[in-house]
PDB file of C-alpha atoms in Angstrom:
ATOM      1  CA  MET N 284       0.236   0.008  -0.069  1.00 47.00           C
ATOM      2  CA  VAL N 285       2.654   2.529   0.797  1.00 49.00           C
ATOM      3  CA  THR N 286       4.837   1.664  -2.180  1.00 46.00           C
ATOM      4  CA  THR N 287       1.647   1.884  -4.405  1.00 52.00           C
ATOM      5  CA  ILE N 288       0.731   5.410  -3.073  1.00 62.00           C
ATOM      6  CA  PHE N 289       4.394   6.994  -2.454  1.00 65.00           C
ATOM      7  CA  HIS N 290       5.981   6.429  -5.973  1.00 61.00           C
ATOM      8  CA  ILE N 291       9.795   6.648  -6.096  1.00 68.00           C
ATOM      9  CA  ASP N 292      11.151   6.951  -9.276  1.00 82.00           C
ATOM     10  CA  PRO N 293      14.799   8.732  -9.218  1.00 85.00           C
ATOM     11  CA  VAL N 294      14.352  10.345 -12.716  1.00 88.00           C
ATOM     12  CA  SER N 295      10.314  10.950 -12.776  1.00 91.00           C
ATOM     13  CA  GLN N 296      10.935  12.503  -8.879  1.00 92.00           C
ATOM     14  CA  MET N 297      13.861  14.657 -10.336  1.00 92.00           C
ATOM     15  CA  LEU N 298      12.294  15.802 -13.569  1.00 94.00           C
ATOM     16  CA  MET N 299       8.990  16.642 -11.784  1.00 96.00           C
ATOM     17  CA  LEU N 300      11.782  19.236  -9.090  1.00 96.00           C
ATOM     18  CA  ILE N 301      13.040  21.020 -12.403  1.00 96.00           C
ATOM     19  CA  ILE N 302       9.618  21.408 -13.610  1.00 97.00           C
ATOM     20  CA  ALA N 303       8.313  22.545  -9.738  1.00 97.00           C
ATOM     21  CA  LEU N 304      11.355  24.912  -9.878  1.00 96.00           C
ATOM     22  CA  ILE N 305      10.398  26.464 -13.409  1.00 96.00           C
ATOM     23  CA  PHE N 306       6.826  27.093 -12.239  1.00 95.00           C
ATOM     24  CA  ASP N 307       7.839  28.753  -8.991  1.00 95.00           C
ATOM     25  CA  LEU N 308      10.584  31.134 -11.151  1.00 93.00           C
ATOM     26  CA  LEU N 309       8.475  32.366 -13.882  1.00 93.00           C
ATOM     27  CA  PHE N 310       4.708  32.330 -12.268  1.00 91.00           C
ATOM     28  CA  GLY N 311       5.167  32.381  -8.088  1.00 89.00           C
ATOM     29  CA  GLU N 312       2.093  30.718  -6.405  1.00 89.00           C
ATOM     30  CA  PRO N 313      -1.177  29.965  -8.567  1.00 88.00           C
ATOM     31  CA  PRO N 314      -4.244  31.408  -8.292  1.00 87.00           C
ATOM     32  CA  GLU N 315      -5.931  30.815  -4.792  1.00 84.00           C
ATOM     33  CA  THR N 316      -9.384  28.959  -7.244  1.00 84.00           C
ATOM     34  CA  ILE N 317      -6.736  26.167  -8.021  1.00 84.00           C
ATOM     35  CA  HIS N 318      -4.037  26.181  -5.215  1.00 86.00           C
ATOM     36  CA  PRO N 319      -4.353  22.789  -3.346  1.00 84.00           C
ATOM     37  CA  THR N 320      -3.074  24.374  -0.137  1.00 84.00           C
ATOM     38  CA  VAL N 321      -5.131  26.822  -0.444  1.00 85.00           C
ATOM     39  CA  MET N 322      -8.201  24.586  -0.911  1.00 86.00           C
ATOM     40  CA  VAL N 323      -7.093  22.342   1.718  1.00 84.00           C
ATOM     41  CA  GLY N 324      -6.691  24.690   4.146  1.00 83.00           C
ATOM     42  CA  ARG N 325     -10.369  26.267   3.647  1.00 86.00           C
ATOM     43  CA  ILE N 326     -11.827  22.800   4.558  1.00 84.00           C
ATOM     44  CA  ILE N 327      -9.324  22.573   7.816  1.00 80.00           C
ATOM     45  CA  GLU N 328     -10.978  25.961   8.788  1.00 80.00           C
ATOM     46  CA  ARG N 329     -14.215  24.546   8.079  1.00 80.00           C
ATOM     47  CA  PHE N 330     -14.066  21.628  10.456  1.00 75.00           C
ATOM     48  CA  ASP N 331     -12.019  23.889  12.889  1.00 71.00           C
ATOM     49  CA  SER N 332     -15.065  26.501  13.310  1.00 71.00           C
ATOM     50  CA  LEU N 333     -17.532  23.116  14.012  1.00 70.00           C
ATOM     51  CA  LEU N 334     -15.113  21.101  16.164  1.00 68.00           C
ATOM     52  CA  ARG N 335     -14.055  24.066  18.570  1.00 68.00           C
ATOM     53  CA  LYS N 336     -17.709  23.414  19.885  1.00 67.00           C
ATOM     54  CA  VAL N 337     -16.548  19.816  20.616  1.00 68.00           C
ATOM     55  CA  LYS N 338     -16.394  19.283  24.477  1.00 66.00           C
ATOM     56  CA  THR N 339     -14.661  16.517  25.349  1.00 71.00           C
ATOM     57  CA  CYS N 340     -11.599  14.164  23.729  1.00 73.00           C
ATOM     58  CA  LYS N 341     -10.363  16.791  21.340  1.00 76.00           C
ATOM     59  CA  LYS N 342      -7.122  15.418  21.277  1.00 82.00           C
ATOM     60  CA  MET N 343      -8.221  12.542  19.959  1.00 87.00           C
ATOM     61  CA  VAL N 344     -10.426  14.098  17.448  1.00 82.00           C
ATOM     62  CA  GLY N 345      -7.400  16.287  16.204  1.00 82.00           C
ATOM     63  CA  PHE N 346      -5.591  12.958  15.898  1.00 88.00           C
ATOM     64  CA  LEU N 347      -8.332  11.128  13.902  1.00 89.00           C
ATOM     65  CA  LEU N 348      -8.988  14.435  11.782  1.00 86.00           C
ATOM     66  CA  THR N 349      -5.401  14.789  11.198  1.00 89.00           C
ATOM     67  CA  SER N 350      -4.419  11.235  10.334  1.00 93.00           C
ATOM     68  CA  ILE N 351      -7.333  10.655   8.272  1.00 92.00           C
ATOM     69  CA  THR N 352      -7.017  13.525   6.376  1.00 90.00           C
ATOM     70  CA  LEU N 353      -3.676  12.583   5.634  1.00 94.00           C
ATOM     71  CA  ILE N 354      -4.244   9.053   4.137  1.00 94.00           C
ATOM     72  CA  LEU N 355      -7.057  10.578   2.221  1.00 94.00           C
ATOM     73  CA  ILE N 356      -4.570  13.026   0.453  1.00 94.00           C
ATOM     74  CA  ALA N 357      -1.818  10.886   0.152  1.00 94.00           C
ATOM     75  CA  TYR N 358      -3.891   8.149  -1.873  1.00 94.00           C
ATOM     76  CA  LEU N 359      -5.809  10.957  -3.876  1.00 95.00           C
ATOM     77  CA  THR N 360      -2.330  12.798  -4.905  1.00 95.00           C
ATOM     78  CA  SER N 361      -1.204   9.179  -6.010  1.00 95.00           C
ATOM     79  CA  THR N 362      -4.402   8.173  -7.873  1.00 95.00           C
ATOM     80  CA  ILE N 363      -4.806  11.688  -9.720  1.00 96.00           C
ATOM     81  CA  LEU N 364      -1.268  10.922 -10.799  1.00 96.00           C
ATOM     82  CA  GLU N 365      -1.552   7.283 -11.907  1.00 95.00           C
ATOM     83  CA  THR N 366      -4.737   8.510 -13.827  1.00 96.00           C
ATOM     84  CA  VAL N 367      -3.168  11.620 -15.414  1.00 97.00           C
ATOM     85  CA  LYS N 368       0.218   9.082 -16.580  1.00 95.00           C
ATOM     86  CA  GLY N 369      -2.756   6.826 -18.056  1.00 95.00           C
ATOM     87  CA  VAL N 370      -4.729   9.386 -19.977  1.00 96.00           C
ATOM     88  CA  LEU N 371      -1.540  12.026 -21.154  1.00 95.00           C
ATOM     89  CA  GLY N 372       1.120   9.807 -21.177  1.00 96.00           C
ATOM     90  CA  GLN N 373       4.455  10.377 -19.160  1.00 95.00           C
ATOM     91  CA  ALA N 374       4.949  14.375 -20.330  1.00 96.00           C
ATOM     92  CA  GLY N 375       1.188  14.928 -18.519  1.00 97.00           C
ATOM     93  CA  TYR N 376       2.161  12.961 -15.891  1.00 96.00           C
ATOM     94  CA  LEU N 377       5.696  14.853 -15.208  1.00 97.00           C
ATOM     95  CA  ILE N 378       3.744  18.201 -15.843  1.00 97.00           C
ATOM     96  CA  VAL N 379       1.083  17.473 -13.502  1.00 97.00           C
ATOM     97  CA  GLY N 380       3.530  16.304 -11.101  1.00 97.00           C
ATOM     98  CA  GLY N 381       5.540  18.825 -11.102  1.00 97.00           C
ATOM     99  CA  PHE N 382       2.882  21.334 -10.989  1.00 96.00           C
ATOM    100  CA  ILE N 383       1.312  19.996  -7.510  1.00 96.00           C
ATOM    101  CA  LEU N 384       4.564  19.249  -6.283  1.00 97.00           C
ATOM    102  CA  LYS N 385       5.237  23.330  -6.741  1.00 97.00           C
ATOM    103  CA  THR N 386       2.559  24.327  -4.495  1.00 95.00           C
ATOM    104  CA  THR N 387       4.024  22.463  -1.774  1.00 96.00           C
ATOM    105  CA  PHE N 388       6.975  24.952  -1.532  1.00 96.00           C
ATOM    106  CA  ALA N 389       7.404  28.661  -2.521  1.00 93.00           C
ATOM    107  CA  VAL N 390      10.657  30.439  -3.161  1.00 92.00           C
ATOM    108  CA  LYS N 391       9.909  33.120  -5.486  1.00 92.00           C
ATOM    109  CA  SER N 392       6.325  34.605  -2.917  1.00 92.00           C
ATOM    110  CA  MET N 393       8.684  34.576   0.070  1.00 91.00           C
ATOM    111  CA  GLU N 394      10.538  37.652  -1.294  1.00 92.00           C
ATOM    112  CA  LEU N 395       7.185  39.197  -2.953  1.00 93.00           C
ATOM    113  CA  HIS N 396       5.843  39.181   0.650  1.00 93.00           C
ATOM    114  CA  VAL N 397       9.097  40.167   2.073  1.00 96.00           C
ATOM    115  CA  ASN N 398       9.194  43.462  -0.690  1.00 96.00           C
ATOM    116  CA  PRO N 399       6.231  45.723   0.647  1.00 96.00           C
ATOM    117  CA  ILE N 400       7.857  45.456   4.199  1.00 97.00           C
ATOM    118  CA  VAL N 401      11.372  46.743   3.064  1.00 97.00           C
ATOM    119  CA  GLU N 402       9.581  49.326   0.590  1.00 97.00           C
ATOM    120  CA  ALA N 403       7.497  50.519   4.006  1.00 97.00           C
ATOM    121  CA  LEU N 404      10.415  50.408   6.243  1.00 96.00           C
ATOM    122  CA  GLU N 405      12.754  52.408   3.648  1.00 96.00           C
ATOM    123  CA  ALA N 406       9.895  54.970   3.199  1.00 96.00           C
ATOM    124  CA  GLY N 407       9.537  55.392   6.703  1.00 95.00           C
ATOM    125  CA  ASP N 408       6.165  54.227   6.680  1.00 97.00           C
ATOM    126  CA  ILE N 409       6.410  52.241  10.131  1.00 96.00           C
ATOM    127  CA  GLN N 410       2.439  51.702   9.670  1.00 96.00           C
ATOM    128  CA  ALA N 411       2.398  50.135   6.708  1.00 97.00           C
ATOM    129  CA  ALA N 412       5.564  48.215   7.388  1.00 97.00           C
ATOM    130  CA  ARG N 413       3.614  46.785  10.477  1.00 96.00           C
ATOM    131  CA  ARG N 414       0.853  45.906   8.202  1.00 96.00           C
ATOM    132  CA  SER N 415       2.738  43.811   5.517  1.00 96.00           C
ATOM    133  CA  LEU N 416       4.830  42.037   8.908  1.00 96.00           C
ATOM    134  CA  SER N 417       1.566  40.863   9.965  1.00 95.00           C
ATOM    135  CA  LYS N 418       1.002  38.685   7.372  1.00 93.00           C
ATOM    136  CA  ILE N 419       3.837  36.816   7.697  1.00 93.00           C
ATOM    137  CA  VAL N 420       4.405  36.461  11.279  1.00 92.00           C
ATOM    138  CA  ARG N 421       1.588  35.022  14.361  1.00 86.00           C
ATOM    139  CA  ARG N 422       3.103  38.015  16.787  1.00 89.00           C
ATOM    140  CA  ASP N 423       0.679  41.291  17.463  1.00 91.00           C
ATOM    141  CA  THR N 424       3.434  43.770  15.099  1.00 94.00           C
ATOM    142  CA  GLU N 425       1.534  47.029  16.567  1.00 93.00           C
ATOM    143  CA  GLN N 426       4.429  47.996  18.886  1.00 92.00           C
ATOM    144  CA  LEU N 427       7.492  46.924  17.125  1.00 95.00           C
ATOM    145  CA  ASP N 428       9.950  49.565  15.939  1.00 96.00           C
ATOM    146  CA  GLU N 429      12.244  49.119  12.538  1.00 96.00           C
ATOM    147  CA  GLY N 430      14.552  46.538  14.443  1.00 97.00           C
ATOM    148  CA  LEU N 431      12.013  44.516  15.683  1.00 97.00           C
ATOM    149  CA  CYS N 432      10.074  44.487  12.422  1.00 97.00           C
ATOM    150  CA  SER N 433      13.393  43.855  10.717  1.00 98.00           C
ATOM    151  CA  SER N 434      14.115  40.821  13.092  1.00 98.00           C
ATOM    152  CA  ALA N 435      10.487  39.327  12.608  1.00 97.00           C
ATOM    153  CA  THR N 436      11.040  39.513   9.207  1.00 98.00           C
ATOM    154  CA  ILE N 437      14.231  37.490   8.982  1.00 98.00           C
ATOM    155  CA  GLU N 438      12.838  35.244  11.347  1.00 98.00           C
ATOM    156  CA  SER N 439      10.244  34.519   9.223  1.00 97.00           C
ATOM    157  CA  ILE N 440      12.862  33.948   6.049  1.00 98.00           C
ATOM    158  CA  ALA N 441      14.492  31.754   8.365  1.00 98.00           C
ATOM    159  CA  GLU N 442      11.505  29.337   9.424  1.00 97.00           C
ATOM    160  CA  SER N 443      10.195  29.517   5.828  1.00 96.00           C
ATOM    161  CA  THR N 444      13.508  28.546   4.060  1.00 98.00           C
ATOM    162  CA  VAL N 445      12.675  24.853   6.701  1.00 98.00           C
ATOM    163  CA  ASP N 446       8.755  24.860   6.209  1.00 95.00           C
ATOM    164  CA  GLY N 447       8.311  26.233   2.799  1.00 95.00           C
ATOM    165  CA  ILE N 448      10.841  24.958   0.791  1.00 97.00           C
ATOM    166  CA  ILE N 449      13.349  22.478   2.255  1.00 98.00           C
ATOM    167  CA  SER N 450      10.997  20.575   4.209  1.00 98.00           C
ATOM    168  CA  PRO N 451       8.460  19.677   1.165  1.00 97.00           C
ATOM    169  CA  ILE N 452      11.607  19.139  -1.387  1.00 97.00           C
ATOM    170  CA  PHE N 453      12.788  16.802   1.248  1.00 97.00           C
ATOM    171  CA  TYR N 454       9.915  14.573   1.027  1.00 97.00           C
ATOM    172  CA  HIS N 455       9.554  14.662  -2.273  1.00 96.00           C
ATOM    173  CA  LEU N 456      13.195  13.449  -2.550  1.00 93.00           C
ATOM    174  CA  LEU N 457      12.068  10.395   0.357  1.00 92.00           C
ATOM    175  CA  LEU N 458       8.285   9.719  -0.720  1.00 93.00           C
ATOM    176  CA  GLY N 459       7.524  11.270  -3.834  1.00 94.00           C
ATOM    177  CA  VAL N 460       4.937  14.080  -4.898  1.00 96.00           C
ATOM    178  CA  PRO N 461       2.323  12.522  -2.059  1.00 96.00           C
ATOM    179  CA  GLY N 462       5.146  12.673   0.736  1.00 96.00           C
ATOM    180  CA  ALA N 463       5.509  16.404  -0.002  1.00 97.00           C
ATOM    181  CA  VAL N 464       1.772  17.015  -0.290  1.00 96.00           C
ATOM    182  CA  VAL N 465       1.642  15.279   2.734  1.00 96.00           C
ATOM    183  CA  PHE N 466       3.773  17.095   4.922  1.00 97.00           C
ATOM    184  CA  ARG N 467       2.358  20.622   3.468  1.00 96.00           C
ATOM    185  CA  VAL N 468      -0.945  19.504   4.862  1.00 95.00           C
ATOM    186  CA  ILE N 469       0.713  18.670   7.980  1.00 95.00           C
ATOM    187  CA  ASN N 470       2.003  22.349   8.028  1.00 94.00           C
ATOM    188  CA  THR N 471      -1.495  23.682   7.195  1.00 91.00           C
ATOM    189  CA  PHE N 472      -3.360  22.017  10.056  1.00 87.00           C
ATOM    190  CA  ASP N 473      -0.410  23.265  12.754  1.00 87.00           C
ATOM    191  CA  SER N 474      -0.801  27.260  11.040  1.00 85.00           C
ATOM    192  CA  ILE N 475      -4.456  27.118  11.264  1.00 83.00           C
ATOM    193  CA  VAL N 476      -4.896  24.685  14.621  1.00 79.00           C
ATOM    194  CA  GLY N 477      -2.062  24.160  16.174  1.00 68.00           C
ATOM    195  CA  TYR N 478      -2.260  27.308  18.953  1.00 65.00           C
ATOM    196  CA  LYS N 479      -2.056  27.066  22.284  1.00 62.00           C
ATOM    197  CA  ASP N 480      -5.309  29.034  23.242  1.00 64.00           C
ATOM    198  CA  LYS N 481      -7.815  27.241  24.996  1.00 68.00           C
ATOM    199  CA  GLU N 482      -9.670  26.341  22.428  1.00 68.00           C
ATOM    200  CA  HIS N 483      -6.992  24.666  20.421  1.00 70.00           C
ATOM    201  CA  ILE N 484      -4.680  23.726  22.667  1.00 73.00           C
ATOM    202  CA  GLU N 485      -5.921  19.995  22.953  1.00 80.00           C
ATOM    203  CA  LEU N 486      -7.759  20.029  19.204  1.00 76.00           C
ATOM    204  CA  GLY N 487      -4.331  21.182  17.700  1.00 79.00           C
ATOM    205  CA  TRP N 488      -1.987  19.451  19.691  1.00 87.00           C
ATOM    206  CA  PHE N 489      -1.517  16.516  17.457  1.00 89.00           C
ATOM    207  CA  PRO N 490      -1.413  18.426  14.108  1.00 88.00           C
ATOM    208  CA  ALA N 491       1.346  20.814  16.100  1.00 90.00           C
ATOM    209  CA  LYS N 492       3.385  17.551  17.690  1.00 93.00           C
ATOM    210  CA  ALA N 493       3.122  16.200  13.706  1.00 94.00           C
ATOM    211  CA  ASP N 494       4.715  19.222  12.450  1.00 95.00           C
ATOM    212  CA  THR N 495       7.479  19.011  14.598  1.00 96.00           C
ATOM    213  CA  VAL N 496       8.380  15.639  13.938  1.00 97.00           C
ATOM    214  CA  ALA N 497       8.235  16.733  10.251  1.00 97.00           C
ATOM    215  CA  ASN N 498      10.242  19.430  10.553  1.00 98.00           C
ATOM    216  CA  TYR N 499      13.104  17.895  12.544  1.00 98.00           C
ATOM    217  CA  LEU N 500      15.108  16.642  10.271  1.00 98.00           C
ATOM    218  CA  PRO N 501      14.810  19.048   7.443  1.00 98.00           C
ATOM    219  CA  ALA N 502      15.381  22.229  10.380  1.00 98.00           C
ATOM    220  CA  ARG N 503      18.796  20.833  11.343  1.00 98.00           C
ATOM    221  CA  LEU N 504      19.876  19.926   7.842  1.00 98.00           C
ATOM    222  CA  THR N 505      18.687  23.631   7.208  1.00 98.00           C
ATOM    223  CA  GLY N 506      20.785  25.005   9.870  1.00 98.00           C
ATOM    224  CA  LEU N 507      23.848  22.878   8.517  1.00 98.00           C
ATOM    225  CA  ILE N 508      23.486  24.350   4.802  1.00 98.00           C
ATOM    226  CA  MET N 509      22.989  27.581   5.819  1.00 98.00           C
ATOM    227  CA  VAL N 510      26.902  26.866   7.166  1.00 98.00           C
ATOM    228  CA  ILE N 511      28.078  26.240   3.346  1.00 98.00           C
ATOM    229  CA  ALA N 512      25.922  29.351   2.331  1.00 98.00           C
ATOM    230  CA  SER N 513      26.918  31.750   4.431  1.00 98.00           C
ATOM    231  CA  ALA N 514      30.473  30.848   3.238  1.00 97.00           C
ATOM    232  CA  ILE N 515      29.754  31.200  -0.423  1.00 96.00           C
ATOM    233  CA  VAL N 516      27.337  34.142  -0.042  1.00 96.00           C
ATOM    234  CA  GLY N 517      30.551  36.222   2.031  1.00 96.00           C
ATOM    235  CA  PHE N 518      28.990  36.212   5.459  1.00 97.00           C
ATOM    236  CA  ASP N 519      30.608  35.378   8.590  1.00 96.00           C
ATOM    237  CA  TRP N 520      30.325  31.519   8.537  1.00 97.00           C
ATOM    238  CA  ARG N 521      32.515  30.898  11.347  1.00 97.00           C
ATOM    239  CA  ASN N 522      30.403  32.850  14.038  1.00 97.00           C
ATOM    240  CA  CYS N 523      27.390  31.182  12.298  1.00 98.00           C
ATOM    241  CA  VAL N 524      28.503  27.862  13.128  1.00 98.00           C
ATOM    242  CA  LYS N 525      29.132  29.593  16.644  1.00 98.00           C
ATOM    243  CA  THR N 526      25.572  30.988  17.377  1.00 98.00           C
ATOM    244  CA  LEU N 527      24.110  27.787  15.569  1.00 98.00           C
ATOM    245  CA  LEU N 528      25.623  25.568  18.077  1.00 97.00           C
ATOM    246  CA  SER N 529      25.476  27.707  21.820  1.00 96.00           C
ATOM    247  CA  GLU N 530      21.840  29.150  20.797  1.00 96.00           C
ATOM    248  CA  HIS N 531      19.638  27.224  18.209  1.00 97.00           C
ATOM    249  CA  GLY N 532      18.022  25.619  21.764  1.00 96.00           C
ATOM    250  CA  LYS N 533      16.865  29.318  23.011  1.00 96.00           C
ATOM    251  CA  THR N 534      13.793  28.987  21.359  1.00 95.00           C
ATOM    252  CA  GLU N 535      10.021  27.368  22.296  1.00 92.00           C
ATOM    253  CA  SER N 536      10.334  25.568  19.347  1.00 92.00           C
ATOM    254  CA  LEU N 537      12.622  22.666  18.679  1.00 95.00           C
ATOM    255  CA  ASN N 538      13.306  23.212  15.249  1.00 97.00           C
ATOM    256  CA  ALA N 539      12.955  27.215  14.469  1.00 96.00           C
ATOM    257  CA  GLY N 540      16.161  27.494  16.640  1.00 97.00           C
ATOM    258  CA  TRP N 541      17.998  25.789  14.005  1.00 98.00           C
ATOM    259  CA  PRO N 542      17.818  27.981  11.080  1.00 98.00           C
ATOM    260  CA  MET N 543      17.199  31.415  13.281  1.00 98.00           C
ATOM    261  CA  SER N 544      20.371  31.036  14.860  1.00 98.00           C
ATOM    262  CA  ALA N 545      22.503  29.963  12.012  1.00 98.00           C
ATOM    263  CA  MET N 546      21.084  33.268  10.047  1.00 98.00           C
ATOM    264  CA  ALA N 547      21.464  35.601  13.051  1.00 98.00           C
ATOM    265  CA  GLY N 548      25.262  33.941  13.227  1.00 98.00           C
ATOM    266  CA  SER N 549      25.536  34.390   9.298  1.00 98.00           C
ATOM    267  CA  LEU N 550      24.166  38.034   9.341  1.00 98.00           C
ATOM    268  CA  LYS N 551      25.590  39.375  12.850  1.00 98.00           C
ATOM    269  CA  VAL N 552      22.646  40.607  13.968  1.00 98.00           C
ATOM    270  CA  GLN N 553      20.342  39.909  17.104  1.00 98.00           C
ATOM    271  CA  LEU N 554      16.684  38.153  16.578  1.00 98.00           C
ATOM    272  CA  TRP N 555      14.298  39.050  19.299  1.00 96.00           C
ATOM    273  CA  LYS N 556      11.051  38.238  19.703  1.00 95.00           C
ATOM    274  CA  ILE N 557       9.931  39.854  22.711  1.00 94.00           C
ATOM    275  CA  GLY N 558       9.014  37.898  25.487  1.00 91.00           C
ATOM    276  CA  SER N 559       9.695  34.300  24.299  1.00 94.00           C
ATOM    277  CA  TYR N 560      13.507  34.675  22.923  1.00 94.00           C
ATOM    278  CA  LYS N 561      16.698  36.759  21.732  1.00 96.00           C
ATOM    279  CA  LEU N 562      19.296  35.357  19.396  1.00 97.00           C
ATOM    280  CA  ALA N 563      22.699  36.613  19.211  1.00 96.00           C
ATOM    281  CA  GLU N 564      22.142  39.043  22.147  1.00 96.00           C
ATOM    282  CA  GLU N 565      25.878  40.462  21.621  1.00 96.00           C
ATOM    283  CA  PHE N 566      25.144  42.114  18.334  1.00 97.00           C
ATOM    284  CA  ASP N 567      22.735  45.002  17.389  1.00 97.00           C
ATOM    285  CA  LEU N 568      19.242  44.282  15.939  1.00 98.00           C
ATOM    286  CA  PRO N 569      18.983  44.306  12.014  1.00 97.00           C
ATOM    287  CA  LYS N 570      18.457  47.117  10.016  1.00 96.00           C
ATOM    288  CA  ARG N 571      15.960  47.229   7.215  1.00 94.00           C
ATOM    289  CA  LYS N 572      19.537  45.957   4.737  1.00 96.00           C
ATOM    290  CA  ASP N 573      19.684  42.778   6.525  1.00 98.00           C
ATOM    291  CA  ILE N 574      16.252  41.433   5.092  1.00 98.00           C
ATOM    292  CA  GLY N 575      17.773  41.173   1.785  1.00 96.00           C
ATOM    293  CA  SER N 576      20.769  39.881   3.137  1.00 97.00           C
ATOM    294  CA  ALA N 577      18.712  37.218   4.668  1.00 98.00           C
ATOM    295  CA  ILE N 578      16.794  36.407   1.295  1.00 97.00           C
ATOM    296  CA  LYS N 579      20.350  35.996  -0.237  1.00 97.00           C
ATOM    297  CA  MET N 580      20.946  33.003   2.598  1.00 98.00           C
ATOM    298  CA  MET N 581      17.691  31.349   1.693  1.00 98.00           C
ATOM    299  CA  LYS N 582      18.383  31.388  -1.827  1.00 97.00           C
ATOM    300  CA  ALA N 583      21.813  30.091  -1.520  1.00 98.00           C
ATOM    301  CA  THR N 584      20.558  27.566   1.044  1.00 98.00           C
ATOM    302  CA  THR N 585      18.019  26.606  -1.701  1.00 97.00           C
ATOM    303  CA  ILE N 586      20.284  26.172  -4.274  1.00 97.00           C
ATOM    304  CA  ILE N 587      22.881  24.169  -2.208  1.00 97.00           C
ATOM    305  CA  PHE N 588      20.265  22.005  -1.004  1.00 97.00           C
ATOM    306  CA  ILE N 589      18.633  21.305  -4.475  1.00 95.00           C
ATOM    307  CA  THR N 590      22.348  21.193  -6.325  1.00 95.00           C
ATOM    308  CA  GLY N 591      22.312  17.967  -3.310  1.00 93.00           C
ATOM    309  CA  ALA N 592      19.272  16.740  -4.561  1.00 90.00           C
ATOM    310  CA  PHE N 593      20.024  16.192  -7.951  1.00 90.00           C
ATOM    311  CA  VAL N 594      23.222  14.840  -6.946  1.00 90.00           C
ATOM    312  CA  LYS N 595      21.455  12.159  -4.994  1.00 84.00           C
ATOM    313  CA  LEU N 596      18.568  11.366  -7.342  1.00 83.00           C
ATOM    314  CA  ILE N 597      21.554  10.941 -10.430  1.00 86.00           C
ATOM    315  CA  LEU N 598      23.608   8.532  -8.059  1.00 86.00           C
ATOM    316  CA  ILE N 599      20.351   6.516  -7.427  1.00 81.00           C
ATOM    317  CA  PHE N 600      19.370   6.328 -11.004  1.00 76.00           C
ATOM    318  CA  PHE N 601      22.912   5.035 -11.887  1.00 79.00           C
ATOM    319  CA  LEU N 602      22.685   2.277  -8.808  1.00 80.00           C
ATOM    320  CA  ILE N 603      19.621   0.929  -9.838  1.00 74.00           C
ATOM    321  CA  ARG N 604      21.091   0.668 -13.503  1.00 71.00           C
ATOM    322  CA  GLY N 605      24.189  -1.372 -11.706  1.00 67.00           C
ATOM    323  CA  GLU N 606      26.633   1.096 -13.211  1.00 61.00           C
ATOM    324  CA  ILE N 607      27.926   1.891  -9.932  1.00 56.00           C
TER     325      ILE N 607
END
């Protein structure tokens, strides 16, 4: 059953990833009306509004809802791809698979979300910067100054490098397109119901834990790749290593501290979420120009990871053929 749903073909995986990257670079995010993640998110929101009224066994309800949804999504994705392959052939299979894979990660859109924040800060319009920032972070942005706005933006870039880019591609490499889709659904569940308010603390317990487990290896891998990226881009890789090793455990999240501490160390900036954590305290809060540096780090990290992914897929291909 698992091998039927999660197709692992190194050639198809590599070609789908190339197609997905082309889609991302040329078009960015597809319209919400045909975006699978948006559709799933809306369904989860509807269930959330209903399930918040449940008075007992909320953890079990959250577990069952998440588990059943993941199984159905994996099966549906696999069925769609196999149907397309039967009707449109290998070319159609690769294009549709590449499109679905693209909807699980976002490189271009992160920069597009960040640009209005930078532009507002450059114009001295702190209110506009706060409004734009509130679209990508959960924290209250109303009282943040330029340094804290820049910090929150860089933190978001660092975290998004993991769950918005590295993790979905990581699971595509392991389990094919259905694996990437399952990861994205887990992450979507967590973003909608994984809060710690009284309505979600039990209902969102399992989705939050599932998201932590799913991002566990990719987060650490991203931190390590950021060390390489900082050296290639020309930032301080030694300080990146130092901060990564000493401060990755300061965040409440088991995973967020890895990319954020690596980013803080390489850029030599302090990342501060008031009331929660302060990373690289020996440095000043970032300035708006540091946001651009964080985007460079995100892109370099992505390129290094994808290059490694292609090497891995090529090696597997030749191993299967018995030429290595």
